[in-house]
PDB file of C-alpha atoms in Angstrom:
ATOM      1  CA  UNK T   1     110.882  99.406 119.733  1.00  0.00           C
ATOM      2  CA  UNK T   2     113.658 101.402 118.992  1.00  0.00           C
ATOM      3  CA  UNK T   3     115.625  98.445 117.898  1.00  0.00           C
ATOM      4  CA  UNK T   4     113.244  97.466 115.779  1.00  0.00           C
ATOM      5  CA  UNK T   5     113.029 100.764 113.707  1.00  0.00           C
ATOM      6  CA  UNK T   6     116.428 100.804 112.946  1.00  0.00           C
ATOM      7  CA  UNK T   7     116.683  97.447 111.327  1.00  0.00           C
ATOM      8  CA  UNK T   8     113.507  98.167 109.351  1.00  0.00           C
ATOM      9  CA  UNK T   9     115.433 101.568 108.694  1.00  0.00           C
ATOM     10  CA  UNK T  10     118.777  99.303 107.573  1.00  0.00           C
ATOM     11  CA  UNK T  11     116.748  97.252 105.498  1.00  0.00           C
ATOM     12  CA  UNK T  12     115.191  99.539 103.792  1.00  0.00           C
ATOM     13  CA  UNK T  13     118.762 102.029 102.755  1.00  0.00           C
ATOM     14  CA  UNK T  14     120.071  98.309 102.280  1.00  0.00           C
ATOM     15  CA  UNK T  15     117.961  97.371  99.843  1.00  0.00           C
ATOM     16  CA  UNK T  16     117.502 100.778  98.151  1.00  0.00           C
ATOM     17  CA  UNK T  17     121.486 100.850  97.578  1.00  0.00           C
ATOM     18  CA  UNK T  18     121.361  97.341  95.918  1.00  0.00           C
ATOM     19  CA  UNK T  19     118.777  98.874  93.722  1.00  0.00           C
ATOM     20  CA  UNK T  20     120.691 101.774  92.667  1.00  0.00           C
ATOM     21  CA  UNK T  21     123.404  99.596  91.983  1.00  0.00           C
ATOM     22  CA  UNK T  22     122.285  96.983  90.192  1.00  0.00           C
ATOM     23  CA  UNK T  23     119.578  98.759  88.231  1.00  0.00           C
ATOM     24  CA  UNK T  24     121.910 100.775  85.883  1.00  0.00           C
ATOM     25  CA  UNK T  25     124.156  97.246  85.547  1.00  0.00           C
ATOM     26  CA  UNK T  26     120.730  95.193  84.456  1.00  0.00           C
ATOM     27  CA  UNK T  27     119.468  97.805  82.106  1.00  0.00           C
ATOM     28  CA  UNK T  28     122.618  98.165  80.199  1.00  0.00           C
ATOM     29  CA  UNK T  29     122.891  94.601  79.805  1.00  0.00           C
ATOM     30  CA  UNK T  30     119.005  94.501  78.724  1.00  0.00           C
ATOM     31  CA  UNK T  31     120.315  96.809  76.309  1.00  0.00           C
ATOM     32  CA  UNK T  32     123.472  95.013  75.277  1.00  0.00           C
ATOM     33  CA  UNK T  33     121.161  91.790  74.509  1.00  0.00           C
ATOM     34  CA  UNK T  34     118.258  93.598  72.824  1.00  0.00           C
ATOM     35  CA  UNK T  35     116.375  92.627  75.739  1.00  0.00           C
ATOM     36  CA  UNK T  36     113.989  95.808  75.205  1.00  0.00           C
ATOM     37  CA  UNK T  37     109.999  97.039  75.280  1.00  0.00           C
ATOM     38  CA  UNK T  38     109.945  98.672  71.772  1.00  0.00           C
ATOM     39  CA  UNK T  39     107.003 101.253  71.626  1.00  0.00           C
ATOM     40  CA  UNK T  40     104.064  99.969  69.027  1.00  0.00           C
ATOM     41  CA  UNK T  41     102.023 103.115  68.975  1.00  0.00           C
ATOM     42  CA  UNK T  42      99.162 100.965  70.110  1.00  0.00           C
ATOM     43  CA  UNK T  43      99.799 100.010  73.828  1.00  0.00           C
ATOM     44  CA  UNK T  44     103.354 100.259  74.303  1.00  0.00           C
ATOM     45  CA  UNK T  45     102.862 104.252  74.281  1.00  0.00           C
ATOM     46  CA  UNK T  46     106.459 105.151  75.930  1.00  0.00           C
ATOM     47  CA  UNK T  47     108.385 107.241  73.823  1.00  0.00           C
ATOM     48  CA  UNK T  48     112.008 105.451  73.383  1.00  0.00           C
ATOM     49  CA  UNK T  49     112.628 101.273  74.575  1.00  0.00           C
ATOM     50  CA  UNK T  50     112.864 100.490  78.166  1.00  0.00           C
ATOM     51  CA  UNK T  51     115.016  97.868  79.157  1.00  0.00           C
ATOM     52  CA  UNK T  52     113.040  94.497  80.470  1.00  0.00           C
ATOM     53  CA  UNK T  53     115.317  93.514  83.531  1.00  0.00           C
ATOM     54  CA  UNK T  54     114.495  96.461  85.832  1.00  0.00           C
ATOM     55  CA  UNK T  55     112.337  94.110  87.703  1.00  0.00           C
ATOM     56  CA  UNK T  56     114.869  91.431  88.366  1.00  0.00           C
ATOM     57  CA  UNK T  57     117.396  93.879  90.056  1.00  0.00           C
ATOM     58  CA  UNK T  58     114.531  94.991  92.111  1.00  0.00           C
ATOM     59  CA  UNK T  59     113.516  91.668  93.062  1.00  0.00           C
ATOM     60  CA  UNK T  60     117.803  90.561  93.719  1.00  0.00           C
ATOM     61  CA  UNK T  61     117.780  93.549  96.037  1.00  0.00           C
ATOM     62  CA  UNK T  62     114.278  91.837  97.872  1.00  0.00           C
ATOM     63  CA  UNK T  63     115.931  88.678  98.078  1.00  0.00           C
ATOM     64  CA  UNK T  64     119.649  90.017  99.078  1.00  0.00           C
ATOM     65  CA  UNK T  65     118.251  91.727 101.876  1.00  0.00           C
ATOM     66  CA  UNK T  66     115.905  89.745 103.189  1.00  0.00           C
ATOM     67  CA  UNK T  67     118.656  87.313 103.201  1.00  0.00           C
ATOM     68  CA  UNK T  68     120.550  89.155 104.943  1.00  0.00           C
ATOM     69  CA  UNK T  69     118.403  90.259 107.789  1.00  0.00           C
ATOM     70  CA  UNK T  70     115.768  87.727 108.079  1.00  0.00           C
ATOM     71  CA  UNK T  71     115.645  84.614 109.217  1.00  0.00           C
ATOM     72  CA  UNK T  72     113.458  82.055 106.797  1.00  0.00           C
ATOM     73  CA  UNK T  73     110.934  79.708 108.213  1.00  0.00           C
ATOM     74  CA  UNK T  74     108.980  77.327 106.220  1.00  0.00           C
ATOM     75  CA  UNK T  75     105.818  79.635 105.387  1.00  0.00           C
ATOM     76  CA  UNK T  76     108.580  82.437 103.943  1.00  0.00           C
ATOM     77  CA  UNK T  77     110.056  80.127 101.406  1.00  0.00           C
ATOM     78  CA  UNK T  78     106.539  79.621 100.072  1.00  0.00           C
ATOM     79  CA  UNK T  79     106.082  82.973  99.540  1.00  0.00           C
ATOM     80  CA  UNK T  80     109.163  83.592  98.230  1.00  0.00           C
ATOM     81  CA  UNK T  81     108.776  80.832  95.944  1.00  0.00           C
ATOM     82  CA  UNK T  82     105.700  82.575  94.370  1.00  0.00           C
ATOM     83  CA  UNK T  83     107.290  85.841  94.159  1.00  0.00           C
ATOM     84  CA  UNK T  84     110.149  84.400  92.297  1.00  0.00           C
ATOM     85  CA  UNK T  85     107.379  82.459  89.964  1.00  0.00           C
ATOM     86  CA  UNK T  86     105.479  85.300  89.359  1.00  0.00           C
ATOM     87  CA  UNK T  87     108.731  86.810  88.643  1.00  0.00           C
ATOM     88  CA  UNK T  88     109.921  84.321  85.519  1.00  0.00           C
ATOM     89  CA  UNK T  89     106.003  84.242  84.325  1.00  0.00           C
ATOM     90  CA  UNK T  90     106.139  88.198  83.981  1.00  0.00           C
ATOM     91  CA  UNK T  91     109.868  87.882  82.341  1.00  0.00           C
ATOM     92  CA  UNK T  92     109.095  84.890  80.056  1.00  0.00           C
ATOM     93  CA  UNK T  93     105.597  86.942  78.731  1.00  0.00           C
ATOM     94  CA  UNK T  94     107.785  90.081  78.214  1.00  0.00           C
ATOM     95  CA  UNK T  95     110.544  88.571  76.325  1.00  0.00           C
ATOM     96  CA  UNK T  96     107.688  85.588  74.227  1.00  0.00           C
ATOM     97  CA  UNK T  97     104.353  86.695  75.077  1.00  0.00           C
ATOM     98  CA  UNK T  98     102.670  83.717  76.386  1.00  0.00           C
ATOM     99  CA  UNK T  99      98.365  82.508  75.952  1.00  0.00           C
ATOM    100  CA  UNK T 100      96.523  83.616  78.399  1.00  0.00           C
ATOM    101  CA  UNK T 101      95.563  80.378  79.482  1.00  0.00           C
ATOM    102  CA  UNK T 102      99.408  79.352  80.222  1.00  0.00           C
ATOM    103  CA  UNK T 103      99.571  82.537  81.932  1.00  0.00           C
ATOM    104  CA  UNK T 104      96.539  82.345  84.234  1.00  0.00           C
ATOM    105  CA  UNK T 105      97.929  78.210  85.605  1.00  0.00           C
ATOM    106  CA  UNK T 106     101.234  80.041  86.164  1.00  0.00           C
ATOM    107  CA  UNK T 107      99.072  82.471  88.241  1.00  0.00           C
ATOM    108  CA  UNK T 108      96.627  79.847  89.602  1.00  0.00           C
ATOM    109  CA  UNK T 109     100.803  78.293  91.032  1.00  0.00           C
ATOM    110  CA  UNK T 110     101.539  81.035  92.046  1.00  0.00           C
ATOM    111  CA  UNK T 111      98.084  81.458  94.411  1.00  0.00           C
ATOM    112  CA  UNK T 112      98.300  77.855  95.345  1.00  0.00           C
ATOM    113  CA  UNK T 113     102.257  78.850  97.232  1.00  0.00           C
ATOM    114  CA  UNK T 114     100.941  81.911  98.493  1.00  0.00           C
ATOM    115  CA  UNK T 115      98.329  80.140 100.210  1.00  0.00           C
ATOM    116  CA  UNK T 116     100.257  77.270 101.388  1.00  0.00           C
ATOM    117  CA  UNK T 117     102.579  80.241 102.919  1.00  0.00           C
ATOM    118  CA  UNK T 118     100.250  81.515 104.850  1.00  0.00           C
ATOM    119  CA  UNK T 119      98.836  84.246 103.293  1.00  0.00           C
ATOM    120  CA  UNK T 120      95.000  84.198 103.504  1.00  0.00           C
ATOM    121  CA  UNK T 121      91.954  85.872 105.077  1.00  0.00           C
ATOM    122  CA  UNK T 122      91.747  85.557 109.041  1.00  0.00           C
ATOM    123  CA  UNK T 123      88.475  85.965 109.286  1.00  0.00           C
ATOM    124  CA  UNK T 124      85.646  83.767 112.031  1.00  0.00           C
ATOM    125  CA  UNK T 125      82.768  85.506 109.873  1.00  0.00           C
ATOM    126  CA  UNK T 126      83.511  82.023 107.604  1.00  0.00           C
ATOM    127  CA  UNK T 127      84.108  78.686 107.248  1.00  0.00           C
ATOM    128  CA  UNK T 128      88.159  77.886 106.932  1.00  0.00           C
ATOM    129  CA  UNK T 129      87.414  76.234 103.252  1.00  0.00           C
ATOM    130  CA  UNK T 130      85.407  79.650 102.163  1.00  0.00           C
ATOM    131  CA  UNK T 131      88.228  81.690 103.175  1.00  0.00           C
ATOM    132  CA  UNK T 132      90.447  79.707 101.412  1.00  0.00           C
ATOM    133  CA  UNK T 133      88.767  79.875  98.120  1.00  0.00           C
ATOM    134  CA  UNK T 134      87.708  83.762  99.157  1.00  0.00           C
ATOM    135  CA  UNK T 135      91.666  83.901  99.383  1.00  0.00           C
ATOM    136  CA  UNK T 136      92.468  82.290  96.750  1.00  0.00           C
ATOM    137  CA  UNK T 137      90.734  84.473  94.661  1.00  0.00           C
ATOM    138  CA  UNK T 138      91.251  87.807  96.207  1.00  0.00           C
ATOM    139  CA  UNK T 139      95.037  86.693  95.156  1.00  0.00           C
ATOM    140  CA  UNK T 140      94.255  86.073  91.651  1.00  0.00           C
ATOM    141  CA  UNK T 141      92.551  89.323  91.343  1.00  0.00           C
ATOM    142  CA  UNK T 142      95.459  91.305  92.717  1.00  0.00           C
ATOM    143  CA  UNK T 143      97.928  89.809  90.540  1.00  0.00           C
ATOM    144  CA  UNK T 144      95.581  90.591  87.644  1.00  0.00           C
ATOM    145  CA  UNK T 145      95.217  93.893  88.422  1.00  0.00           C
ATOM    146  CA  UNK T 146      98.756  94.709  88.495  1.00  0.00           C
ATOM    147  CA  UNK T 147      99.300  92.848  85.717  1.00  0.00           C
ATOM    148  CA  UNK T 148      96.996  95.142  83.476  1.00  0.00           C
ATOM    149  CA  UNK T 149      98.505  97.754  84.851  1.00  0.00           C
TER     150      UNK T 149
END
């Protein structure tokens, strides 16, 4: 047990320190490349630009440490390859705001990996195609939510 908490305790100061370093190095190339949320008055509320590629060093210091510490079976990589899709569908609608249709199938992609990875209601109360679908959409619905916010 103890063993345990101290890798989850090394993974976590690992990944936080790949964070703090690769933040700062991101956002001033963001900067550098006009890569930048510009306030409209309207939605974008924030008083001065905020560099777009926050998220990616977040999501490098994910990947780095898992990586590192983790060994990757076959369910993993789906997951990872949804995170990393959801990823380039959040950067590519930042930087060239896309329809929402075009956004939703990257999202519907996205649910279909997560799924295939494992991640789904394990419930008896159902049939195994109902949870799927009552997965499938519980996904959908979180991404959506997050994405609003």
């Amino acid at each position: 047990m103890e063993l345990l908490f101290i890798r989850h305790l090394l993974v976590f100061i690992t990944s936080f320190f790949f964070s703090f370093y690769l933040v700062p190095i991101l956002a001033d190339t963001a900067r550098r490349r006009g890569l930048l949320d510009l306030p409209d008055g309207k939605i974008k509320k924030q008083k001065i630009a905020v560099p777009y590629l926050g998220g990616v060093a977040v999501y490098l210091s994910f990947i780095i440490t898992l990586s590192l510490f983790y060994p990757f079976g076959n369910n993993d990589l789906w997951l990872i390859l949804g995170v990393t899709w959801l990823l380039f569908i959040g950067l590519i609608d930042d930087l060239n705001p896309l329809r929402p249709y075009k956004k939703f199938l990257g999202q519907l992609l996205v649910t279909i990996c997560f799924l295939r990875g494992g991640l789904a209601l394990k419930s008896n109360f159902f049939s195994q195609v109902l949870n799927f679908i009552g997965s499938g959409f519980w996904i959908l619905a979180v991404i959506n939510a997050y994405n609003l916010v």
